[in-house]
mmCIF file of C-alpha atoms in Angstrom:
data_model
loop_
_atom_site.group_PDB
_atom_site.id
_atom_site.type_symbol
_atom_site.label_atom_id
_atom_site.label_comp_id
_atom_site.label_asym_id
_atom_site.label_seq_id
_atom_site.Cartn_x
_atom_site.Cartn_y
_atom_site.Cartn_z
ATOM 1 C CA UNK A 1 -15.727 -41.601 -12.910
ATOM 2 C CA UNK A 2 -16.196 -44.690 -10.910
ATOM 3 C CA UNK A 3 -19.752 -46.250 -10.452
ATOM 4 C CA UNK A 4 -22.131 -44.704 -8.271
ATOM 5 C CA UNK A 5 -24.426 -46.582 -6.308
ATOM 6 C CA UNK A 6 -27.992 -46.336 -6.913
ATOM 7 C CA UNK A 7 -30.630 -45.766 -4.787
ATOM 8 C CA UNK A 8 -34.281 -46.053 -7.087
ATOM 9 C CA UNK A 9 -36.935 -44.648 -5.389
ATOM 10 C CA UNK A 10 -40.748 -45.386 -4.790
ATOM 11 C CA UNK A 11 -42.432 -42.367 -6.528
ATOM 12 C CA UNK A 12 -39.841 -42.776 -9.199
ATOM 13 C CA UNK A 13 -36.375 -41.076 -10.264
ATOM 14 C CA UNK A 14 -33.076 -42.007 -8.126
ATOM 15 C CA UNK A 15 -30.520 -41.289 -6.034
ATOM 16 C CA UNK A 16 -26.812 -41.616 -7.423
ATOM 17 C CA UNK A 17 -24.148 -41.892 -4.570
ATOM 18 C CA UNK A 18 -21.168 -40.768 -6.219
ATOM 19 C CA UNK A 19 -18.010 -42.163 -4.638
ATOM 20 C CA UNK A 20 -14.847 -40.550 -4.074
ATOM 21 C CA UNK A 21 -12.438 -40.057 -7.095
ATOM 22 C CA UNK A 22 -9.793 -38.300 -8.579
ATOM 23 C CA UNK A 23 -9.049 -35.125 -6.595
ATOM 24 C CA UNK A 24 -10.344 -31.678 -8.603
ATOM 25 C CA UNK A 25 -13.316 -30.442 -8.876
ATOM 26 C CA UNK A 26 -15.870 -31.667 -11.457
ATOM 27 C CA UNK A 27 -15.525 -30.895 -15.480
ATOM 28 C CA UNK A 28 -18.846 -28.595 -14.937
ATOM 29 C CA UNK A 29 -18.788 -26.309 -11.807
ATOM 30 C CA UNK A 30 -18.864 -22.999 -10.461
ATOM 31 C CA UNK A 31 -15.460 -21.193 -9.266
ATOM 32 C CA UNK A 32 -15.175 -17.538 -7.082
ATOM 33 C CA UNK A 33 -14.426 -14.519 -8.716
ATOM 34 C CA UNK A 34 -13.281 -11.250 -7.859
ATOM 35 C CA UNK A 35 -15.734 -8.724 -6.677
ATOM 36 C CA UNK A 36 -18.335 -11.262 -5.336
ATOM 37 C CA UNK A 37 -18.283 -13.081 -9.134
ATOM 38 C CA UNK A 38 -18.185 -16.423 -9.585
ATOM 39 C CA UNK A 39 -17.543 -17.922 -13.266
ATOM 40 C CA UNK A 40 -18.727 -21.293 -14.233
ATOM 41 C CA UNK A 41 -16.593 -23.104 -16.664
ATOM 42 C CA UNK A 42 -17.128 -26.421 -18.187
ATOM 43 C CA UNK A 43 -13.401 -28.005 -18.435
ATOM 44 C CA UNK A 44 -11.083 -24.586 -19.307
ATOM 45 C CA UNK A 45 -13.804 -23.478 -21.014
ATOM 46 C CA UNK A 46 -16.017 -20.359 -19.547
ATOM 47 C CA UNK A 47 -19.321 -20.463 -19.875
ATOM 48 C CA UNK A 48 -20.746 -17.502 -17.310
ATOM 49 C CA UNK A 49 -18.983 -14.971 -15.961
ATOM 50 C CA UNK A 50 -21.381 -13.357 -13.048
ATOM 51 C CA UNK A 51 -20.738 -10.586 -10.747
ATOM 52 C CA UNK A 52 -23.065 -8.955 -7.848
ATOM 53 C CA UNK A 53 -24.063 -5.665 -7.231
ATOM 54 C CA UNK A 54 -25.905 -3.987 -4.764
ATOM 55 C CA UNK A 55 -26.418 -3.606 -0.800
ATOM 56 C CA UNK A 56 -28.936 -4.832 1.396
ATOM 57 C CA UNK A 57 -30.213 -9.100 0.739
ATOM 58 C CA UNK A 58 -31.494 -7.852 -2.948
ATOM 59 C CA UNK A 59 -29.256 -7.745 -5.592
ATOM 60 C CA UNK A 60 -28.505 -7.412 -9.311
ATOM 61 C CA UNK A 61 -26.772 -10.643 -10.458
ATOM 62 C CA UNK A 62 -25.169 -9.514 -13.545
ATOM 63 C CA UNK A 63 -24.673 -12.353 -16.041
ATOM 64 C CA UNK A 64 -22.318 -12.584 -19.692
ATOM 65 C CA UNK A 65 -22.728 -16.199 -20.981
ATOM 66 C CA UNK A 66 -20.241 -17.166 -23.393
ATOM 67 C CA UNK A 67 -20.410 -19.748 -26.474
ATOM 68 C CA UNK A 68 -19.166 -23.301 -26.134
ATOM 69 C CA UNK A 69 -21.421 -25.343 -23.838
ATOM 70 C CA UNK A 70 -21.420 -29.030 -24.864
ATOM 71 C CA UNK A 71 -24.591 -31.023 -23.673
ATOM 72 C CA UNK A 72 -23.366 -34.264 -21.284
ATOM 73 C CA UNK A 73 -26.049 -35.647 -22.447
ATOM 74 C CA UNK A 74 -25.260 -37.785 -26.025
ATOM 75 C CA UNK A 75 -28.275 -36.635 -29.144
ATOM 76 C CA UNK A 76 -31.343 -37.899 -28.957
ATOM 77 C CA UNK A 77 -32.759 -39.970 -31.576
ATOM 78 C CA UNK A 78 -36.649 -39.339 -32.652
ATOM 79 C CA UNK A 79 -37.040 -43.804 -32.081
ATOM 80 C CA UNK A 80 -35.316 -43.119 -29.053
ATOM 81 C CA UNK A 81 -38.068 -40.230 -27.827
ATOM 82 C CA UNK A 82 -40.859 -42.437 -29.391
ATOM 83 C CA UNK A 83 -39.964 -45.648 -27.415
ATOM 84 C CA UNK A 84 -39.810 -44.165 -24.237
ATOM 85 C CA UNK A 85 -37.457 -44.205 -21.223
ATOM 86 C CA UNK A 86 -37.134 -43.957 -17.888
ATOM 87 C CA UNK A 87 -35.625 -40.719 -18.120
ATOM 88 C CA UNK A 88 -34.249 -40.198 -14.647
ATOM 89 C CA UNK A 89 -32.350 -43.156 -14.631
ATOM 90 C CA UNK A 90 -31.348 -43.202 -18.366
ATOM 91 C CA UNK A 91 -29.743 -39.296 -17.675
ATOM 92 C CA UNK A 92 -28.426 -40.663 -14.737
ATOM 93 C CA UNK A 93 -26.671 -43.136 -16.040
ATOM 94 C CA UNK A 94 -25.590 -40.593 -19.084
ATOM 95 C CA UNK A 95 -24.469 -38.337 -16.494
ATOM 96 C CA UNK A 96 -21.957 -41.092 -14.984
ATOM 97 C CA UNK A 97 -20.315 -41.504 -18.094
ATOM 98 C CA UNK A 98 -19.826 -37.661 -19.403
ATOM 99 C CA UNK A 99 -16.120 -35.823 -18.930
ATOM 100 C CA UNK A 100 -18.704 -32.670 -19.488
ATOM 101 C CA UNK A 101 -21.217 -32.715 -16.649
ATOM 102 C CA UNK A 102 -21.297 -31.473 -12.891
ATOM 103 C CA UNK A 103 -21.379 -34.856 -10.782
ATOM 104 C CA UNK A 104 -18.681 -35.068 -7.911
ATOM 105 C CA UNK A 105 -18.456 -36.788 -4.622
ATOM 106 C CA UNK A 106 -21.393 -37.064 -3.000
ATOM 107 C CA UNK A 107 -25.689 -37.975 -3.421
ATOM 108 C CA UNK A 108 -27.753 -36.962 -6.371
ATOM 109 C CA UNK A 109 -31.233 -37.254 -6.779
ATOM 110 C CA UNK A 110 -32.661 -37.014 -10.530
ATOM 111 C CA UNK A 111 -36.740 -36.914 -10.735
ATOM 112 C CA UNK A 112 -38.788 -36.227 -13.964
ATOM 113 C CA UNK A 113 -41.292 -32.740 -13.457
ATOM 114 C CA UNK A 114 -44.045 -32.258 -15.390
ATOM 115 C CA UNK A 115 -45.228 -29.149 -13.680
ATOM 116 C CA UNK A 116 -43.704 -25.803 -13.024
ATOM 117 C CA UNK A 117 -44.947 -23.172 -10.361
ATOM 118 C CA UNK A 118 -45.964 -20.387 -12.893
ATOM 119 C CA UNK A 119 -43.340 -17.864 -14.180
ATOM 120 C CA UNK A 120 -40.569 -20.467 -14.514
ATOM 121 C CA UNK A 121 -40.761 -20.800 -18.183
ATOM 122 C CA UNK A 122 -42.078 -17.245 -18.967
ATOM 123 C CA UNK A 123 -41.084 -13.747 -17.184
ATOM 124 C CA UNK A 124 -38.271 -16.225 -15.070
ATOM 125 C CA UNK A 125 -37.108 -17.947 -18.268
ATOM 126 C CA UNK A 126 -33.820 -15.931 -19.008
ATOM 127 C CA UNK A 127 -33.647 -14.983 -22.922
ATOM 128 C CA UNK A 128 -31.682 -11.963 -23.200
ATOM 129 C CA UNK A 129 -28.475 -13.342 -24.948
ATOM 130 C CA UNK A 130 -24.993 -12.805 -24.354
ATOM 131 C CA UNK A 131 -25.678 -10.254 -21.287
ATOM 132 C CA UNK A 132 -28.356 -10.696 -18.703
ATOM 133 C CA UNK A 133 -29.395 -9.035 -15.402
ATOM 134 C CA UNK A 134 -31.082 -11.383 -12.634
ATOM 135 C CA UNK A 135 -32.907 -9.134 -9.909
ATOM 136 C CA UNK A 136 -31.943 -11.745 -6.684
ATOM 137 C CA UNK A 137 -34.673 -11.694 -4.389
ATOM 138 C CA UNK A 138 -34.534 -11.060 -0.717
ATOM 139 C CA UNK A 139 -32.547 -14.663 0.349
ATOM 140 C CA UNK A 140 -30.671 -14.943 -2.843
ATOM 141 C CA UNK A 141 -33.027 -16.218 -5.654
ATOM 142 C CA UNK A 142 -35.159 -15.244 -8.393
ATOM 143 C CA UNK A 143 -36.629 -19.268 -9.493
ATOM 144 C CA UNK A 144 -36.489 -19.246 -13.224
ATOM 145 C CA UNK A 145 -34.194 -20.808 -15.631
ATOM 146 C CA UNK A 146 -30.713 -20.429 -17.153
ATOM 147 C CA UNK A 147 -30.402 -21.820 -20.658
ATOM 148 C CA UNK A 148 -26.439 -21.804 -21.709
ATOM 149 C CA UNK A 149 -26.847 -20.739 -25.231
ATOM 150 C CA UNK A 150 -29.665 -19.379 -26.968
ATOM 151 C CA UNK A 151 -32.666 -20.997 -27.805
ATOM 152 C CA UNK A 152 -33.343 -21.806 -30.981
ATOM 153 C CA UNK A 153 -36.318 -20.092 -33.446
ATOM 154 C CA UNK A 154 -39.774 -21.757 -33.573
ATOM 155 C CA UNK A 155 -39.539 -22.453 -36.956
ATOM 156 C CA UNK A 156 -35.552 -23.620 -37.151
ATOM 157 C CA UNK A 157 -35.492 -27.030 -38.184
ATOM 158 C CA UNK A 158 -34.701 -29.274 -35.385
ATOM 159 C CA UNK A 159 -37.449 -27.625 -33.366
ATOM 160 C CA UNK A 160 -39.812 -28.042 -36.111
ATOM 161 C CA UNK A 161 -39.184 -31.794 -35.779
ATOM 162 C CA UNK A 162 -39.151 -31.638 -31.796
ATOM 163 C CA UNK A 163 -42.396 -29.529 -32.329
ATOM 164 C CA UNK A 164 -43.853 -32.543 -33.679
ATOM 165 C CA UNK A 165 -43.309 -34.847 -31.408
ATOM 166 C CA UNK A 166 -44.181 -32.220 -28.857
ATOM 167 C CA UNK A 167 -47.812 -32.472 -29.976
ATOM 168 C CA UNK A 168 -48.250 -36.617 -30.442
ATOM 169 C CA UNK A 169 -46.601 -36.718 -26.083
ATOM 170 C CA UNK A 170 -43.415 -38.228 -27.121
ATOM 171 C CA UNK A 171 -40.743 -35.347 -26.579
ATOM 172 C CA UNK A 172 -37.989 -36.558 -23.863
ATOM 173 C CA UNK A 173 -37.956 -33.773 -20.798
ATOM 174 C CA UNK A 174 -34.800 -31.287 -20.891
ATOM 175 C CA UNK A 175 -32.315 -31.942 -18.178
ATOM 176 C CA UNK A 176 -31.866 -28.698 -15.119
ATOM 177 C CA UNK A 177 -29.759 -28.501 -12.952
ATOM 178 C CA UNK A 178 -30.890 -26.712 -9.759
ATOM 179 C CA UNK A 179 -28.294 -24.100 -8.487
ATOM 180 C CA UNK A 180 -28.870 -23.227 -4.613
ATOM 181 C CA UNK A 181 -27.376 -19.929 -4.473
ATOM 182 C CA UNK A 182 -29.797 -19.123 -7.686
ATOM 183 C CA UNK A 183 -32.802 -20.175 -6.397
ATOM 184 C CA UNK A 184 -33.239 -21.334 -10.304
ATOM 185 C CA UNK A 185 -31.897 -23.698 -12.939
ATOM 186 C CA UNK A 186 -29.755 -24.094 -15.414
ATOM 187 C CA UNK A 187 -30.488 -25.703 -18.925
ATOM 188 C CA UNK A 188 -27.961 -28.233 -19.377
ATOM 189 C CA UNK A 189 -29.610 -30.279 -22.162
ATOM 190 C CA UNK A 190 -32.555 -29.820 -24.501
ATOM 191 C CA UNK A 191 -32.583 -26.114 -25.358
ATOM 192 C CA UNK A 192 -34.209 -26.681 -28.800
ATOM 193 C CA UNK A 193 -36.959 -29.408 -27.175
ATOM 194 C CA UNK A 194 -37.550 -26.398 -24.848
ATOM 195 C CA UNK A 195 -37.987 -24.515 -28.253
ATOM 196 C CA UNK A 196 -40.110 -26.568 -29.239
ATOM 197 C CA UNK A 197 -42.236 -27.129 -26.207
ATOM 198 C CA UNK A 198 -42.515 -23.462 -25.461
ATOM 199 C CA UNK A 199 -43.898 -22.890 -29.434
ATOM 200 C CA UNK A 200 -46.687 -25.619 -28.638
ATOM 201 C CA UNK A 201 -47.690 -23.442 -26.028
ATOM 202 C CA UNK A 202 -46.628 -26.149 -22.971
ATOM 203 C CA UNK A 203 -43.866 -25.833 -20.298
ATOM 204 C CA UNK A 204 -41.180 -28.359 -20.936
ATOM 205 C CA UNK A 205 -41.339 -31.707 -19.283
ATOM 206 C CA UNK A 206 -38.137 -31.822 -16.982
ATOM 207 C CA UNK A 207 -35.599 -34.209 -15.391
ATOM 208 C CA UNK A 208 -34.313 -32.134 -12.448
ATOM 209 C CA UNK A 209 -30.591 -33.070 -10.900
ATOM 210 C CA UNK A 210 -30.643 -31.511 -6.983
ATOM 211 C CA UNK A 211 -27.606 -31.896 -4.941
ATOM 212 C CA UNK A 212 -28.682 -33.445 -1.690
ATOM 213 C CA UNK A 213 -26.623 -33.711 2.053
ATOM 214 C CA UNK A 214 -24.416 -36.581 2.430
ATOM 215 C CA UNK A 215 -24.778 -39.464 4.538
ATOM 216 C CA UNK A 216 -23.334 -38.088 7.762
ATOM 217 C CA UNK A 217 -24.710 -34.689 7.395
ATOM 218 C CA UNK A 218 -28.191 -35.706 7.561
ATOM 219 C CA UNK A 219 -28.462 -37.922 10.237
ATOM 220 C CA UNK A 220 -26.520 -35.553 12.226
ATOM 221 C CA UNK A 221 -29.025 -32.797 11.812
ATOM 222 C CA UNK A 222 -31.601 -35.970 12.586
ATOM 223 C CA UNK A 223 -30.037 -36.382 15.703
ATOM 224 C CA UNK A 224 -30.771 -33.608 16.595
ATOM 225 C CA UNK A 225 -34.074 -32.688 15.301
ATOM 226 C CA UNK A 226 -34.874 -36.082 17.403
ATOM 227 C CA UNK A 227 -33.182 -34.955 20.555
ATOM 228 C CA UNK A 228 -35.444 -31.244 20.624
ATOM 229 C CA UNK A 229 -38.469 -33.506 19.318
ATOM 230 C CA UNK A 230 -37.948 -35.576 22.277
ATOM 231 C CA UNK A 231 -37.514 -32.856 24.488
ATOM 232 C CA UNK A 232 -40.356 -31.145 23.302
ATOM 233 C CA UNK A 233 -42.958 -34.313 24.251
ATOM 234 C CA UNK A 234 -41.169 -34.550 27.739
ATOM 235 C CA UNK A 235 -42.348 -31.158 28.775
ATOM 236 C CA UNK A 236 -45.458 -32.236 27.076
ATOM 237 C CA UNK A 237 -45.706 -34.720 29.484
ATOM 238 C CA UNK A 238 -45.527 -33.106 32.411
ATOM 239 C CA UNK A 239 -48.790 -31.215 31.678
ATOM 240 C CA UNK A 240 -52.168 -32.000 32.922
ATOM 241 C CA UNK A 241 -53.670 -35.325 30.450
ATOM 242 C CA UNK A 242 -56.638 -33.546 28.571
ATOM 243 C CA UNK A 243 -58.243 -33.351 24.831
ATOM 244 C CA UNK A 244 -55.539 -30.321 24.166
ATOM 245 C CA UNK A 245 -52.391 -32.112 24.952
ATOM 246 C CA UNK A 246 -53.192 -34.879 23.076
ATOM 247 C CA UNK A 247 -53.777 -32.974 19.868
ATOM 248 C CA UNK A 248 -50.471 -31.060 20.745
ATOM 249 C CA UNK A 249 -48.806 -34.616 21.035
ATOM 250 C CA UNK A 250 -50.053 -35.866 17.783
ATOM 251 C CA UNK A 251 -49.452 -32.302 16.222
ATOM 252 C CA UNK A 252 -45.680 -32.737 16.717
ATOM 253 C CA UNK A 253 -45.569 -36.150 16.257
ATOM 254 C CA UNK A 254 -46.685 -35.490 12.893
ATOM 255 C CA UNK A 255 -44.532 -32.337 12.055
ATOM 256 C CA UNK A 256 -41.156 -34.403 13.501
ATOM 257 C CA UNK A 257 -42.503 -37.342 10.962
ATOM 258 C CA UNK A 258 -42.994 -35.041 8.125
ATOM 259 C CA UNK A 259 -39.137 -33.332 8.701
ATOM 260 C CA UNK A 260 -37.463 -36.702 9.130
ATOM 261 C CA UNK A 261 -39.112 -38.247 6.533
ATOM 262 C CA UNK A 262 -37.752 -35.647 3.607
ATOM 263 C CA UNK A 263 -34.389 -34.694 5.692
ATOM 264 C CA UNK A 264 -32.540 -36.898 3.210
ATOM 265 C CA UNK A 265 -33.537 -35.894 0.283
ATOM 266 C CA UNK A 266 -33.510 -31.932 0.377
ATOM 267 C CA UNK A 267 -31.484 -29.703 -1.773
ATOM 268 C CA UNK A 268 -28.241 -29.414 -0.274
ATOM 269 C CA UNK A 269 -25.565 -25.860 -1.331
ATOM 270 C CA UNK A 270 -24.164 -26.144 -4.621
ATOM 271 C CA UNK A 271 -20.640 -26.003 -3.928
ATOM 272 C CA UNK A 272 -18.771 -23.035 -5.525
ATOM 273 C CA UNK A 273 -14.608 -23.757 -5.916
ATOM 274 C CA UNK A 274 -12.066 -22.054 -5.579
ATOM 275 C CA UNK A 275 -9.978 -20.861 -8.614
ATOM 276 C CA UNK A 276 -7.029 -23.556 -9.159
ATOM 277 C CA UNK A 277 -5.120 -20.796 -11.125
ATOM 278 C CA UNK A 278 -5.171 -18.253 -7.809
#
């Protein structure tokens, strides 16, 4: 995959503007199924085949994960963990290089978590293993995560030695992926540091990859948001000067400044492709 350009920001983590390539979708993606199913392969390989049941805007997602997932992220060394990294960026740039990951055309934004709204990692954290039954919510989410094989026993080895480093602050965050039509994640790398975290009684530290709008998409829907904002302080105008129009005024200046300000950088639809074999 060619170079993306990067974008670093402020708070930390960054933006990777992948360019167009090679036609095809990613080696990592989500394709439709029959019977309102989609499968999600990595390569040929099938890693989840999911169908839908149900009426109505809640539904039972029912799940069958298969063995084979390969991390695209290469092992991590214990000196590795114990120096340090800027995760985002080092994933990132991890990510670029992989034949097994999900990055295609278009903006990426990676940023490290170190909190979870409760639930994620408990009752949401998805541990039944091969078969598993996701109650959607009304909207099309439930908010938890998606590991791809099964997590490993508290006292297996490798999560012993995560464990460890778990308690002395120096265990590198897993890697999710955030899936649009889940509302939730999936666990692309770290299942046994998520082992191990979750046996120390913590909630995994986290490098999240979101799928955000492109370029043109965003300023187009900031055209717009500009052109009703400015319509909105024009009829604003025409009203009486007082103490209650001038809150109003600075009420919506604030709420069009809030919307701009994030409009590039919100989760954009995780594409779902079409079956090249069909």
């Amino acid at each position: 995959m060619a170079r993306a350009t990067r974008e670093p920001l402020p708070g930390g983590g960054v933006v990777l503007a992948v360019p167009d390539g090679p036609s095809g979708p990613p080696p990592l993606r989500f394709e439709r199924a029959a019977d309102r199913g989609w499968i999600l392969r990595q390569g040929e390989r099938p890693l989840i085949q999911a169908r839908s049941e149900g009426d109505g805007c809640c539904r039972d997602l029912h799940l069958r994960r298969l063995p084979g997932h390969r991390s695209p992220l290469p092992p991590l060394t214990a000196a590795a963990m114990r120096t340090g990294a800027d995760w985002p960026h080092r994933y990132a740039l991890w990510l670029e290089e992989t034949e097994l990951g999900p990055l295609h055309f278009g903006r990426w934004l990676l940023t490290s978590r170190s909190t979870s709204a409760p639930g994620i990692w408990d009752c949401d954290l998805v541990q039944d293993w091969p078969d598993a039954t996701l109650e959607l919510l009304c909207g099309g989410g439930w908010h938890g995560v998606l590991p791809l094989r099964p997590l490993s026993a508290p006292d297996g080895s490798r999560v012993k030695a995560y464990r460890k480093h778990a308690r002395e602050g120096t265990l590198a965050p897993v890697l999710l992926w955030w899936v649009s039509f889940l509302d939730g994640w999936l666990l692309l790398d770290g299942h046994d540091r998520a082992a191990a975290a979750l046996a120390e009684g913590m909630r995994p530290a986290c490098v999240e990859l979101v799928r955000l709008p492109d370029d043109a998409d965003w300023r187009a829907t900031a055209e717009e948001i500009t052109a009703a904002h400015e319509e909105q302080m024009a009829r604003l105008a025409e009203r009486p000067a007082g103490p209650h129009t001038a809150r109003q005024r600075q009420a919506l200046d604030r709420g069009y400044a809030d919307v701009i300000s994030t409009l590039a950088y919100d989760a954009n639809v995780t594409p779902v492709f079409e079956d090249p074999r069909d």
